Short mmCIF file of C-alpha atoms in Angstrom, two decimals:
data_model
loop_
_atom_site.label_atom_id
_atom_site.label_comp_id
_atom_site.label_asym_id
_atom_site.label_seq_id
_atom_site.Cartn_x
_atom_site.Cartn_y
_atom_site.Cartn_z
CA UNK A 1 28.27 -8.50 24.14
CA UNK A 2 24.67 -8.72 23.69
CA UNK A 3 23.62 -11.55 21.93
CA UNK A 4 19.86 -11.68 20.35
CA UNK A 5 19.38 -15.49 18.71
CA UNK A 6 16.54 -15.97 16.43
CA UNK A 7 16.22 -19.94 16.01
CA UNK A 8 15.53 -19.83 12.35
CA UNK A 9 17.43 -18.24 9.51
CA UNK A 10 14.96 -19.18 7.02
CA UNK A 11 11.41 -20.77 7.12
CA UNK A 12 9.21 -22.04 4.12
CA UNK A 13 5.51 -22.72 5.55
CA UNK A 14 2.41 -22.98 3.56
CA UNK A 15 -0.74 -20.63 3.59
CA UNK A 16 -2.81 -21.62 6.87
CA UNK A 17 -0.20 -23.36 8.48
CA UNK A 18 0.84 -21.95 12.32
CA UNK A 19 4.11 -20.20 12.73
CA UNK A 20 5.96 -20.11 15.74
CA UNK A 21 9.24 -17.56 14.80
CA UNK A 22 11.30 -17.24 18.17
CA UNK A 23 13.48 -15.48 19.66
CA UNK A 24 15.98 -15.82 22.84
CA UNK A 25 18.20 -12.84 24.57
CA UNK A 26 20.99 -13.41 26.61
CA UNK A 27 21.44 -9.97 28.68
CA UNK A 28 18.45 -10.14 30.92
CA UNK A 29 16.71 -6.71 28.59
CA UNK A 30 13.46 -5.88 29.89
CA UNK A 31 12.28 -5.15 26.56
CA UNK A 32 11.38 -7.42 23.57
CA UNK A 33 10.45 -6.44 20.05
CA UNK A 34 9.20 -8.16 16.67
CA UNK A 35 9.61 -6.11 13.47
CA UNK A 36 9.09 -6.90 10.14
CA UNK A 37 11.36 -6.09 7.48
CA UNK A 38 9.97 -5.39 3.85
CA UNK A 39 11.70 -3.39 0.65
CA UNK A 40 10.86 0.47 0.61
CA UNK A 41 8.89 -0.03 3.56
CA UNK A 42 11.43 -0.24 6.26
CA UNK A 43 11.33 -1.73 9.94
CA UNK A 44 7.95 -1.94 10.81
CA UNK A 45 6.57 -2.84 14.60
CA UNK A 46 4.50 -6.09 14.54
CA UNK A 47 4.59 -6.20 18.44
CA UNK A 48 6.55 -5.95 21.90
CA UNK A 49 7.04 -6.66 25.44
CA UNK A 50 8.16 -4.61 28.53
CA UNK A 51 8.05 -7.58 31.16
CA UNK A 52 6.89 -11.26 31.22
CA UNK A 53 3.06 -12.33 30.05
CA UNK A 54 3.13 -8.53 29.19
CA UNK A 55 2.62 -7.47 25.27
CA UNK A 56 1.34 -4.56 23.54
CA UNK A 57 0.19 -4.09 19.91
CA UNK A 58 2.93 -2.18 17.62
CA UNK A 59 2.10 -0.47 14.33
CA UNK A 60 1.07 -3.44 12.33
CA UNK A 61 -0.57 -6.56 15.03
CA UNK A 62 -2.86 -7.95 12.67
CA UNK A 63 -2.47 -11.42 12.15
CA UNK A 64 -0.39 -11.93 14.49
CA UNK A 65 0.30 -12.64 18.02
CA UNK A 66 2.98 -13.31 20.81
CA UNK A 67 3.83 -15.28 23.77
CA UNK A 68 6.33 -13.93 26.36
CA UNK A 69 6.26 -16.81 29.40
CA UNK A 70 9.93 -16.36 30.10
CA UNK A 71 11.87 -13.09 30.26
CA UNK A 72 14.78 -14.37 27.86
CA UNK A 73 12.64 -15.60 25.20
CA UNK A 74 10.00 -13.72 22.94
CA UNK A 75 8.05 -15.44 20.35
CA UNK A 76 6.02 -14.28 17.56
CA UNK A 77 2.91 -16.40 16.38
CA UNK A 78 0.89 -16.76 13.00
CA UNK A 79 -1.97 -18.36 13.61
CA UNK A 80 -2.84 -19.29 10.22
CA UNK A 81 -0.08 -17.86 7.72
CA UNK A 82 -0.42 -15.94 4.74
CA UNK A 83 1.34 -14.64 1.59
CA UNK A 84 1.30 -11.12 2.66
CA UNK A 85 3.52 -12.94 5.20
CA UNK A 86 5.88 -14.00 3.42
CA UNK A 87 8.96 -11.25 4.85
CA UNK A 88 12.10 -10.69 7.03
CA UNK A 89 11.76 -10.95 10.74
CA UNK A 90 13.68 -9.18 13.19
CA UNK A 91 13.99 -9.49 17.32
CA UNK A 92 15.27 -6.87 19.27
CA UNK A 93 15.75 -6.32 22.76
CA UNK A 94 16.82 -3.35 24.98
CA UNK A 95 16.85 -2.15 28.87
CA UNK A 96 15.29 0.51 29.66
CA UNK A 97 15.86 3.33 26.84
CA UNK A 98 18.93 1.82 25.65
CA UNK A 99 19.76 1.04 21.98
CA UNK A 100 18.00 -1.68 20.47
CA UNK A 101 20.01 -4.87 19.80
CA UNK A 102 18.60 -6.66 16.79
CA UNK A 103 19.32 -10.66 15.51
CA UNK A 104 19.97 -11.62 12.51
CA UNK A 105 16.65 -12.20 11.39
CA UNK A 106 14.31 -15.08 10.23
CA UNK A 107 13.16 -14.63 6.14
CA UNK A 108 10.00 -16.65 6.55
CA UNK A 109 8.31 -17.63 3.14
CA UNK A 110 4.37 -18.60 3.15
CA UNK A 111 3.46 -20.66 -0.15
CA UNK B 1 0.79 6.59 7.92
CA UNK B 2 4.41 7.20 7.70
CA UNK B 3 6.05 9.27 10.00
CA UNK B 4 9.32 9.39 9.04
CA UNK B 5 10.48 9.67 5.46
CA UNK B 6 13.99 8.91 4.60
CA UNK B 7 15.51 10.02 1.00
CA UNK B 8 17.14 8.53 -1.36
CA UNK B 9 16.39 4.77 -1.69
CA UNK B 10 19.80 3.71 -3.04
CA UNK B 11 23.01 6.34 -3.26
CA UNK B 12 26.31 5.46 -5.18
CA UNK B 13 29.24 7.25 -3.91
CA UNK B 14 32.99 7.15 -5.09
CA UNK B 15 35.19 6.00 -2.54
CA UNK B 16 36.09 9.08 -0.95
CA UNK B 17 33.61 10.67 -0.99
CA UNK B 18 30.83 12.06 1.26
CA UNK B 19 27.30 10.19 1.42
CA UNK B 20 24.55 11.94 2.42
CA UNK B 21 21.02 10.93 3.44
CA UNK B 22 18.19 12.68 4.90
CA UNK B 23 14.83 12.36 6.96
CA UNK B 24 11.84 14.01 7.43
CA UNK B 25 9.60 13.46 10.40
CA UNK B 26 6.29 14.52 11.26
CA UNK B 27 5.73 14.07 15.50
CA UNK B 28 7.02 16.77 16.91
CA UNK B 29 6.83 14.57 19.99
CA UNK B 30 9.97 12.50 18.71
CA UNK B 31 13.25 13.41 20.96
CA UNK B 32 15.36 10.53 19.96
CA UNK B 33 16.69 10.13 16.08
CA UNK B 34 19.45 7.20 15.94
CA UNK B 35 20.55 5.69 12.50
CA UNK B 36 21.13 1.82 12.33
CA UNK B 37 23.59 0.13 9.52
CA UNK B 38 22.49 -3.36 8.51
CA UNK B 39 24.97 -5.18 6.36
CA UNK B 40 23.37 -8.15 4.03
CA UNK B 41 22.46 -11.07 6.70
CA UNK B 42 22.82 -9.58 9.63
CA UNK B 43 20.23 -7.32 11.36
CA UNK B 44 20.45 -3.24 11.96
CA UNK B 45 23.46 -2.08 14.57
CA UNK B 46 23.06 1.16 16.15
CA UNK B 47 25.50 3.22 14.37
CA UNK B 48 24.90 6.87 15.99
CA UNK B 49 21.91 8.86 17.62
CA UNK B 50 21.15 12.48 18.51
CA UNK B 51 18.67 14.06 20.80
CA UNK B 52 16.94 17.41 19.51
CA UNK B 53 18.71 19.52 22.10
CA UNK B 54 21.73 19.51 19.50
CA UNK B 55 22.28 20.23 15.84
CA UNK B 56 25.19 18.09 15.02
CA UNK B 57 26.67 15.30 16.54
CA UNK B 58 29.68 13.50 15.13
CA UNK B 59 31.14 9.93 15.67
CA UNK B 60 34.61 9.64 13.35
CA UNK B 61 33.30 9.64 9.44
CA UNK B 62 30.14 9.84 10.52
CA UNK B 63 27.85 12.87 11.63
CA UNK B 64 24.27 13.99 12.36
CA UNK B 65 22.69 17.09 11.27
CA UNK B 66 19.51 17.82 13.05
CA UNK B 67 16.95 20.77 12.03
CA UNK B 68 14.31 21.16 14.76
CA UNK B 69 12.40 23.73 13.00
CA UNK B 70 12.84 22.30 9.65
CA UNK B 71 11.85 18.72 11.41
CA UNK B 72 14.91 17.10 8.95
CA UNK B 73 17.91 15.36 9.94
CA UNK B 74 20.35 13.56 7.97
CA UNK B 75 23.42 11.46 7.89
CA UNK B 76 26.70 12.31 6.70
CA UNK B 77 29.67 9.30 5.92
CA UNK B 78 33.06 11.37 5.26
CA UNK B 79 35.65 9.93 2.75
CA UNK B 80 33.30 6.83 2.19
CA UNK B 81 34.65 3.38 2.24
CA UNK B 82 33.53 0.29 -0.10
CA UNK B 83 33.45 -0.95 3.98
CA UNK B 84 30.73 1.60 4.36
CA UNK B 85 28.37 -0.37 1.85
CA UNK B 86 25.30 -0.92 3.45
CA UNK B 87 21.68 -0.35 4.29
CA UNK B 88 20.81 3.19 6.93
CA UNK B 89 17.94 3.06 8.83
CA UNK B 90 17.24 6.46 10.29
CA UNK B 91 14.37 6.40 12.76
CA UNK B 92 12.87 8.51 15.79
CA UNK B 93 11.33 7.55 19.01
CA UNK B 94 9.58 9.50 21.95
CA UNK B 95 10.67 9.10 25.36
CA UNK B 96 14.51 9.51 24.45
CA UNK B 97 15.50 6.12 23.64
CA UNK B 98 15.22 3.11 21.78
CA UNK B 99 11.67 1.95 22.72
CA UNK B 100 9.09 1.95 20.17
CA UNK B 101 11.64 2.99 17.07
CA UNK B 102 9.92 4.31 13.92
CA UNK B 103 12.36 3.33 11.01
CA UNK B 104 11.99 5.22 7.87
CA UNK B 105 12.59 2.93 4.67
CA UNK B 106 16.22 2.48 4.25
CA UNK B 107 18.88 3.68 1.87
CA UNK B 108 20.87 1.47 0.52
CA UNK B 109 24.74 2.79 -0.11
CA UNK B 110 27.10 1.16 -2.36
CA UNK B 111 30.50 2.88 -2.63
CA UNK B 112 32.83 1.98 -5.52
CA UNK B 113 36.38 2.33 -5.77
#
């Protein structure tokens, strides 16, 4: 069974601090994702990965960036955190066109 | 810019009965519409997908009515369960798969007994 492990379940930071949320696969996907999660506005696509050192901008980048140095393990970065930050995080990895295979999340709060 | 609109934001069924939700979409480009069911602390599952070269596809309780022309598809649970109680994501992708997924907003179900 796929497994998709996001380190932290919850996060308090404060505003201008740097995040690091991450995120670790265990079925060898190709593909890494970083959504945020938000109420009434859905999944939304921060940023994602088709193979190592490789990333391209989703639907929302700004203010954020991400680091993929090993296949297994995606990471999503805020360089200096904000409140408009504060949300749920979700990884998700696939192969090819598969499904997507989501963890659990991290609910990061920026004070 | 939202290309996918999903209707209604929260939907209280009976147990029993059937629960119903619907999207819109707006790139005729998409070829892929799955729904994902998230339960409270735990992120979205793939529940059940359809590609637009069908107009229903059904998966026990659950089916998917797809309108090309209309652009709409929507979700149907049969004889709900208070197991069924959950968030839907419905969302479309092009390229026929599960790359690049634009969710609509959620519905969250709650069915009583």
């Amino acid at each position: 069974d796929v497994k998709v492990t996001q380190s932290s379940r919850y996060l308090v930071k404060r505003t201008g601090e740097k995040v690091f949320l991450e995120c670790v696969q265990d079925m060898d996907h190709e593909n890494m994702f970083w959504y945020r999660q938000d109420p009434g506005l859905g999944l939304r696509l921060i940023y994602f990965s088709y193979d190592v050192k490789m990333k391209e901008k989703g639907d929302i980048p700004e203010g954020y960036s991400v680091s993929r140095e090993k296949k297994e393990r995606f990471s999503l970065i805020l360089e200096s955190a904000s409140t408009n930050q504060t949300s749920m995080y979700l990884c998700a990895s696939n192969q090819n066109n598969s499904p997507l295979h989501f963890g659990n999340g991290t609910r990061l709060t920026v004070t | 810019q939202q290309q996918v609109k999903q209707s209604p934001q929260s939907l209280i069924v009976q147990k029993g009965g059937i629960s119903i939700i619907n999207c819109a979409y707006e790139n005729t480009a998409f070829d892929y519409f799955p729904w994902y069911q998230q339960f409270p602390g735990k992120g979205p599952a793939l529940l059940i997908a359809i590609r637009p070269d069908v107009s229903e596809k059904k998966e026990g309780r659950f089916t998917i009515s797809f309108n090309k022309s209309a652009k709409q598809f929507s979700l149907h649970i049969m004889d709900s369960q208070p197991g069924d109680s959950a968030t839907y994501f419905c969302a479309a992708s092009q390229g026929g798969g599960g790359n690049k997924l634009t969710f609509g907003t959620g519905t969250q179900l709650k069915v009583e007994l």
